Amino acid sequence: NGIDCNGDLDVDGHTNLDNVSIAGVSTFVGNVRIGDVASYSALSTTDDIVIGSTTGMHGITIVSGNTGNDAGTLSFGDTGSNIAGAIRYVHSSNYMLFRVAGNERVRITSGGSVLIGSSTNTGHAGADKLVVANDSGHAGMTIRSGTSHDAQISFADGTSGNAQYMGQIIYNHASDYLYFRAAGPTER
């Protein structure tokens, strides 16, 4: 009930394999489909590996160690860099990072903080859930809205009614003015 192969094994056409164990380096030429995906037509630029079926839940698990710098990584490479971009989960510290152009650009810490432009959470303890940093120059944040709409930051202490916007900083683009609200919808 099995095939042992030391060397090359060429299989042409369509072959169903119930259980496969592959050790070492394996090269597959063409597309790889795992699961009942024969009837699913993936976008031609993203169909090298297709996993799952059109019903139920499916996924991919990357397993790695949990000491030191052990990490699970999905890398994006090109001819100039084998890790031009990446999504990495570092198990020992339980954080996820995103690399762009070869450098870490965003980190999500184990406490749920989002760090943009920094790998260390140096924000004030009461204001450290979103940190935008540039240690060698200017840093900032832009909120863009349409020319006849508002751009705003809201401060909430609940999830309904006025509690969703107990305090606000609002810029009105239609009339070009900035205003502040406190204690709900009251302009100050």
GROMACS .gro file of N, CA and C in nm, residues 60-170:
model
  333
   60ILE      N    1  -0.352   2.728   0.661
   60ILE     CA    2  -0.213   2.684   0.656
   60ILE      C    3  -0.154   2.710   0.793
   61THR      N    4  -0.076   2.618   0.845
   61THR     CA    5  -0.009   2.636   0.973
   61THR      C    6   0.141   2.629   0.951
   62ILE      N    7   0.212   2.727   1.005
   62ILE     CA    8   0.358   2.727   1.005
   62ILE      C    9   0.401   2.700   1.148
   63VAL      N   10   0.473   2.591   1.170
   63VAL     CA   11   0.516   2.552   1.304
   63VAL      C   12   0.665   2.581   1.317
   64SER      N   13   0.703   2.642   1.429
   64SER     CA   14   0.845   2.668   1.455
   64SER      C   15   0.869   2.663   1.605
   65GLY      N   16   0.994   2.675   1.647
   65GLY     CA   17   1.029   2.671   1.787
   65GLY      C   18   0.979   2.794   1.862
   66ASN      N   19   0.999   2.795   1.994
   66ASN     CA   20   0.952   2.909   2.073
   66ASN      C   21   1.058   2.963   2.168
   67THR      N   22   1.185   2.951   2.129
   67THR     CA   23   1.292   3.009   2.210
   67THR      C   24   1.378   3.099   2.121
   68GLY      N   25   1.445   3.193   2.183
   68GLY     CA   26   1.535   3.282   2.109
   68GLY      C   27   1.464   3.356   1.998
   69ASN      N   28   1.521   3.349   1.880
   69ASN     CA   29   1.463   3.416   1.764
   69ASN      C   30   1.382   3.322   1.676
   70ASP      N   31   1.340   3.207   1.729
   70ASP     CA   32   1.258   3.114   1.651
   70ASP      C   33   1.132   3.186   1.603
   71ALA      N   34   1.100   3.168   1.477
   71ALA     CA   35   0.986   3.239   1.420
   71ALA      C   36   0.926   3.161   1.305
   72GLY      N   37   0.799   3.184   1.280
   72GLY     CA   38   0.732   3.136   1.160
   72GLY      C   39   0.725   3.252   1.063
   73THR      N   40   0.766   3.231   0.939
   73THR     CA   41   0.779   3.342   0.844
   73THR      C   42   0.721   3.305   0.709
   74LEU      N   43   0.649   3.399   0.651
   74LEU     CA   44   0.607   3.394   0.512
   74LEU      C   45   0.684   3.504   0.442
   75SER      N   46   0.777   3.467   0.354
   75SER     CA   47   0.866   3.564   0.291
   75SER      C   48   0.826   3.590   0.146
   76PHE      N   49   0.854   3.712   0.103
   76PHE     CA   50   0.831   3.753  -0.035
   76PHE      C   51   0.967   3.797  -0.090
   77GLY      N   52   1.018   3.725  -0.189
   77GLY     CA   53   1.150   3.755  -0.243
   77GLY      C   54   1.145   3.795  -0.388
   78ASP      N   55   1.257   3.850  -0.432
   78ASP     CA   56   1.273   3.884  -0.573
   78ASP      C   57   1.420   3.864  -0.609
   79THR      N   58   1.460   3.904  -0.727
   79THR     CA   59   1.598   3.881  -0.769
   79THR      C   60   1.697   3.965  -0.690
   80GLY      N   61   1.652   4.070  -0.626
   80GLY     CA   62   1.742   4.156  -0.548
   80GLY      C   63   1.749   4.119  -0.402
   81SER      N   64   1.649   4.050  -0.350
   81SER     CA   65   1.647   4.015  -0.207
   81SER      C   66   1.559   3.893  -0.186
   82ASN      N   67   1.607   3.799  -0.104
   82ASN     CA   68   1.526   3.681  -0.076
   82ASN      C   69   1.425   3.708   0.035
   83ILE      N   70   1.429   3.828   0.096
   83ILE     CA   71   1.331   3.864   0.198
   83ILE      C   72   1.297   4.013   0.182
   84ALA      N   73   1.255   4.050   0.062
   84ALA     CA   74   1.215   4.188   0.036
   84ALA      C   75   1.095   4.225   0.121
   85GLY      N   76   1.007   4.130   0.142
   85GLY     CA   77   0.890   4.150   0.228
   85GLY      C   78   0.866   4.024   0.307
   86ALA      N   79   0.801   4.038   0.422
   86ALA     CA   80   0.775   3.919   0.504
   86ALA      C   81   0.669   3.948   0.609
   87ILE      N   82   0.600   3.843   0.649
   87ILE     CA   83   0.515   3.843   0.767
   87ILE      C   84   0.578   3.741   0.860
   88ARG      N   85   0.615   3.783   0.980
   88ARG     CA   86   0.688   3.695   1.071
   88ARG      C   87   0.623   3.698   1.209
   89TYR      N   88   0.610   3.579   1.272
   89TYR     CA   89   0.563   3.569   1.409
   89TYR      C   90   0.676   3.515   1.494
   90VAL      N   91   0.721   3.592   1.594
   90VAL     CA   92   0.830   3.553   1.683
   90VAL      C   93   0.768   3.496   1.810
   91HIS      N   94   0.785   3.365   1.830
   91HIS     CA   95   0.715   3.295   1.937
   91HIS      C   96   0.764   3.329   2.077
   92SER      N   97   0.893   3.350   2.095
   92SER     CA   98   0.946   3.373   2.230
   92SER      C   99   0.890   3.501   2.293
   93SER      N  100   0.862   3.603   2.210
   93SER     CA  101   0.807   3.729   2.261
   93SER      C  102   0.662   3.750   2.218
   94ASN      N  103   0.609   3.658   2.138
   94ASN     CA  104   0.471   3.665   2.091
   94ASN      C  105   0.437   3.797   2.025
   95TYR      N  106   0.511   3.831   1.919
   95TYR     CA  107   0.477   3.949   1.840
   95TYR      C  108   0.482   3.913   1.692
   96MET      N  109   0.410   3.991   1.612
   96MET     CA  110   0.409   3.972   1.468
   96MET      C  111   0.466   4.097   1.405
   97LEU      N  112   0.550   4.077   1.303
   97LEU     CA  113   0.606   4.193   1.234
   97LEU      C  114   0.585   4.179   1.084
   98PHE      N  115   0.586   4.294   1.019
   98PHE     CA  116   0.569   4.303   0.875
   98PHE      C  117   0.690   4.375   0.818
   99ARG      N  118   0.758   4.311   0.723
   99ARG     CA  119   0.875   4.370   0.658
   99ARG      C  120   0.834   4.419   0.520
  100VAL      N  121   0.882   4.538   0.484
  100VAL     CA  122   0.860   4.596   0.352
  100VAL      C  123   0.993   4.654   0.306
  101ALA      N  124   1.032   4.630   0.182
  101ALA     CA  125   1.159   4.678   0.127
  101ALA      C  126   1.276   4.633   0.214
  102GLY      N  127   1.266   4.512   0.270
  102GLY     CA  128   1.374   4.453   0.346
  102GLY      C  129   1.384   4.495   0.492
  103ASN      N  130   1.298   4.585   0.537
  103ASN     CA  131   1.305   4.635   0.675
  103ASN      C  132   1.172   4.617   0.747
  104GLU      N  133   1.182   4.602   0.879
  104GLU     CA  134   1.060   4.595   0.959
  104GLU      C  135   0.991   4.732   0.956
  105ARG      N  136   0.861   4.732   0.924
  105ARG     CA  137   0.786   4.857   0.915
  105ARG      C  138   0.673   4.864   1.018
  106VAL      N  139   0.612   4.747   1.051
  106VAL     CA  140   0.501   4.743   1.146
  106VAL      C  141   0.521   4.623   1.238
  107ARG      N  142   0.489   4.643   1.366
  107ARG     CA  143   0.495   4.535   1.463
  107ARG      C  144   0.367   4.539   1.546
  108ILE      N  145   0.309   4.421   1.571
  108ILE     CA  146   0.196   4.408   1.663
  108ILE      C  147   0.247   4.330   1.783
  109THR      N  148   0.244   4.393   1.901
  109THR     CA  149   0.301   4.331   2.020
  109THR      C  150   0.203   4.231   2.081
  110SER      N  151   0.253   4.154   2.177
  110SER     CA  152   0.169   4.057   2.247
  110SER      C  153   0.057   4.126   2.325
  111GLY      N  154   0.075   4.251   2.361
  111GLY     CA  155  -0.028   4.327   2.432
  111GLY      C  156  -0.127   4.397   2.340
  112GLY      N  157  -0.111   4.380   2.208
  112GLY     CA  158  -0.204   4.438   2.113
  112GLY      C  159  -0.167   4.577   2.064
  113SER      N  160  -0.049   4.627   2.101
  113SER     CA  161  -0.006   4.757   2.052
  113SER      C  162   0.040   4.744   1.908
  114VAL      N  163   0.015   4.848   1.828
  114VAL     CA  164   0.060   4.853   1.689
  114VAL      C  165   0.169   4.959   1.681
  115LEU      N  166   0.287   4.916   1.638
  115LEU     CA  167   0.403   5.006   1.628
  115LEU      C  168   0.435   5.026   1.481
  116ILE      N  169   0.429   5.149   1.435
  116ILE     CA  170   0.460   5.181   1.296
  116ILE      C  171   0.589   5.259   1.296
  117GLY      N  172   0.692   5.207   1.228
  117GLY     CA  173   0.820   5.273   1.222
  117GLY      C  174   0.908   5.249   1.342
  118SER      N  175   0.873   5.157   1.429
  118SER     CA  176   0.951   5.129   1.549
  118SER      C  177   0.931   4.983   1.588
  119SER      N  178   1.034   4.927   1.649
  119SER     CA  179   1.022   4.791   1.699
  119SER      C  180   1.011   4.789   1.851
  120THR      N  181   1.014   4.907   1.914
  120THR     CA  182   1.000   4.914   2.060
  120THR      C  183   0.883   5.004   2.096
  121ASN      N  184   0.807   4.962   2.194
  121ASN     CA  185   0.690   5.037   2.237
  121ASN      C  186   0.735   5.141   2.340
  122THR      N  187   0.763   5.260   2.291
  122THR     CA  188   0.814   5.367   2.377
  122THR      C  189   0.709   5.474   2.404
  123GLY      N  190   0.584   5.445   2.372
  123GLY     CA  191   0.478   5.542   2.399
  123GLY      C  192   0.447   5.548   2.548
  124HIS      N  193   0.383   5.656   2.589
  124HIS     CA  194   0.336   5.671   2.727
  124HIS      C  195   0.243   5.555   2.758
  125ALA      N  196   0.250   5.503   2.879
  125ALA     CA  197   0.172   5.384   2.917
  125ALA      C  198   0.023   5.400   2.889
  126GLY      N  199  -0.029   5.518   2.896
  126GLY     CA  200  -0.171   5.541   2.869
  126GLY      C  201  -0.201   5.569   2.724
  127ALA      N  202  -0.098   5.578   2.641
  127ALA     CA  203  -0.117   5.612   2.500
  127ALA      C  204  -0.023   5.530   2.413
  128ASP      N  205  -0.017   5.398   2.437
  128ASP     CA  206   0.080   5.315   2.367
  128ASP      C  207   0.019   5.208   2.278
  129LYS      N  208  -0.110   5.214   2.250
  129LYS     CA  209  -0.172   5.112   2.165
  129LYS      C  210  -0.144   5.137   2.017
  130LEU      N  211  -0.117   5.262   1.979
  130LEU     CA  212  -0.076   5.295   1.842
  130LEU      C  213   0.040   5.394   1.853
  131VAL      N  214   0.158   5.349   1.809
  131VAL     CA  215   0.277   5.434   1.814
  131VAL      C  216   0.324   5.454   1.670
  132VAL      N  217   0.337   5.580   1.630
  132VAL     CA  218   0.392   5.616   1.499
  132VAL      C  219   0.525   5.683   1.527
  133ALA      N  220   0.634   5.625   1.477
  133ALA     CA  221   0.767   5.674   1.513
  133ALA      C  222   0.857   5.686   1.392
  134ASN      N  223   0.951   5.778   1.401
  134ASN     CA  224   1.063   5.790   1.309
  134ASN      C  225   1.177   5.846   1.391
  135ASP      N  226   1.267   5.761   1.436
  135ASP     CA  227   1.373   5.802   1.528
  135ASP      C  228   1.478   5.892   1.463
  136SER      N  229   1.477   5.905   1.331
  136SER     CA  230   1.578   5.987   1.264
  136SER      C  231   1.518   6.105   1.189
  137GLY      N  232   1.392   6.135   1.212
  137GLY     CA  233   1.329   6.247   1.141
  137GLY      C  234   1.189   6.271   1.189
  138HIS      N  235   1.112   6.342   1.107
  138HIS     CA  236   0.975   6.375   1.142
  138HIS      C  237   0.886   6.250   1.143
  139ALA      N  238   0.781   6.253   1.221
  139ALA     CA  239   0.682   6.146   1.223
  139ALA      C  240   0.545   6.211   1.229
  140GLY      N  241   0.447   6.146   1.176
  140GLY     CA  242   0.313   6.204   1.180
  140GLY      C  243   0.209   6.106   1.132
  141MET      N  244   0.088   6.156   1.127
  141MET     CA  245  -0.025   6.075   1.086
  141MET      C  246  -0.119   6.165   1.006
  142THR      N  247  -0.176   6.114   0.901
  142THR     CA  248  -0.269   6.190   0.819
  142THR      C  249  -0.404   6.120   0.820
  143ILE      N  250  -0.509   6.198   0.840
  143ILE     CA  251  -0.645   6.148   0.827
  143ILE      C  252  -0.705   6.223   0.709
  144ARG      N  253  -0.741   6.149   0.603
  144ARG     CA  254  -0.789   6.213   0.481
  144ARG      C  255  -0.937   6.182   0.462
  145SER      N  256  -1.012   6.283   0.425
  145SER     CA  257  -1.153   6.265   0.391
  145SER      C  258  -1.186   6.354   0.273
  146GLY      N  259  -1.305   6.339   0.219
  146GLY     CA  260  -1.346   6.417   0.103
  146GLY      C  261  -1.357   6.567   0.134
  147THR      N  262  -1.358   6.647   0.028
  147THR     CA  263  -1.358   6.793   0.044
  147THR      C  264  -1.484   6.847   0.110
  148SER      N  265  -1.591   6.771   0.111
  148SER     CA  266  -1.714   6.816   0.176
  148SER      C  267  -1.747   6.732   0.300
  149HIS      N  268  -1.647   6.664   0.354
  149HIS     CA  269  -1.667   6.576   0.468
  149HIS      C  270  -1.574   6.611   0.583
  150ASP      N  271  -1.600   6.552   0.700
  150ASP     CA  272  -1.518   6.574   0.817
  150ASP      C  273  -1.410   6.467   0.829
  151ALA      N  274  -1.298   6.506   0.889
  151ALA     CA  275  -1.195   6.412   0.934
  151ALA      C  276  -1.191   6.425   1.085
  152GLN      N  277  -1.186   6.313   1.158
  152GLN     CA  278  -1.200   6.325   1.303
  152GLN      C  279  -1.128   6.217   1.380
  153ILE      N  280  -1.103   6.249   1.505
  153ILE     CA  281  -1.057   6.153   1.604
  153ILE      C  282  -1.160   6.157   1.715
  154SER      N  283  -1.213   6.041   1.749
  154SER     CA  284  -1.317   6.034   1.854
  154SER      C  285  -1.264   5.959   1.975
  155PHE      N  286  -1.307   6.004   2.093
  155PHE     CA  287  -1.269   5.942   2.219
  155PHE      C  288  -1.396   5.883   2.280
  156ALA      N  289  -1.397   5.751   2.297
  156ALA     CA  290  -1.518   5.682   2.341
  156ALA      C  291  -1.496   5.615   2.476
  157ASP      N  292  -1.604   5.602   2.551
  157ASP     CA  293  -1.600   5.522   2.673
  157ASP      C  294  -1.714   5.420   2.674
  158GLY      N  295  -1.771   5.396   2.556
  158GLY     CA  296  -1.877   5.298   2.539
  158GLY      C  297  -1.895   5.267   2.392
  159THR      N  298  -1.996   5.185   2.361
  159THR     CA  299  -2.015   5.140   2.223
  159THR      C  300  -2.149   5.181   2.163
  160SER      N  301  -2.225   5.267   2.231
  160SER     CA  302  -2.352   5.311   2.174
  160SER      C  303  -2.381   5.454   2.219
  161GLY      N  304  -2.469   5.521   2.144
  161GLY     CA  305  -2.508   5.657   2.179
  161GLY      C  306  -2.389   5.751   2.187
  162ASN      N  307  -2.403   5.854   2.274
  162ASN     CA  308  -2.296   5.953   2.291
  162ASN      C  309  -2.166   5.891   2.342
  163ALA      N  310  -2.174   5.776   2.407
  163ALA     CA  311  -2.054   5.712   2.461
  163ALA      C  312  -1.954   5.679   2.350
  164GLN      N  313  -2.000   5.671   2.225
  164GLN     CA  314  -1.911   5.642   2.113
  164GLN      C  315  -1.825   5.762   2.076
  165TYR      N  316  -1.864   5.882   2.119
  165TYR     CA  317  -1.790   6.004   2.083
  165TYR      C  318  -1.801   6.108   2.195
  166MET      N  319  -1.761   6.069   2.316
  166MET     CA  320  -1.767   6.161   2.429
  166MET      C  321  -1.673   6.280   2.410
  167GLY      N  322  -1.567   6.260   2.338
  167GLY     CA  323  -1.476   6.369   2.302
  167GLY      C  324  -1.437   6.354   2.156
  168GLN      N  325  -1.419   6.467   2.086
  168GLN     CA  326  -1.383   6.461   1.945
  168GLN      C  327  -1.296   6.579   1.906
  169ILE      N  328  -1.206   6.553   1.813
  169ILE     CA  329  -1.134   6.658   1.741
  169ILE      C  330  -1.178   6.641   1.596
  170ILE      N  331  -1.240   6.743   1.540
  170ILE     CA  332  -1.301   6.732   1.407
  170ILE      C  333  -1.251   6.846   1.319
   0.00000   0.00000   0.00000
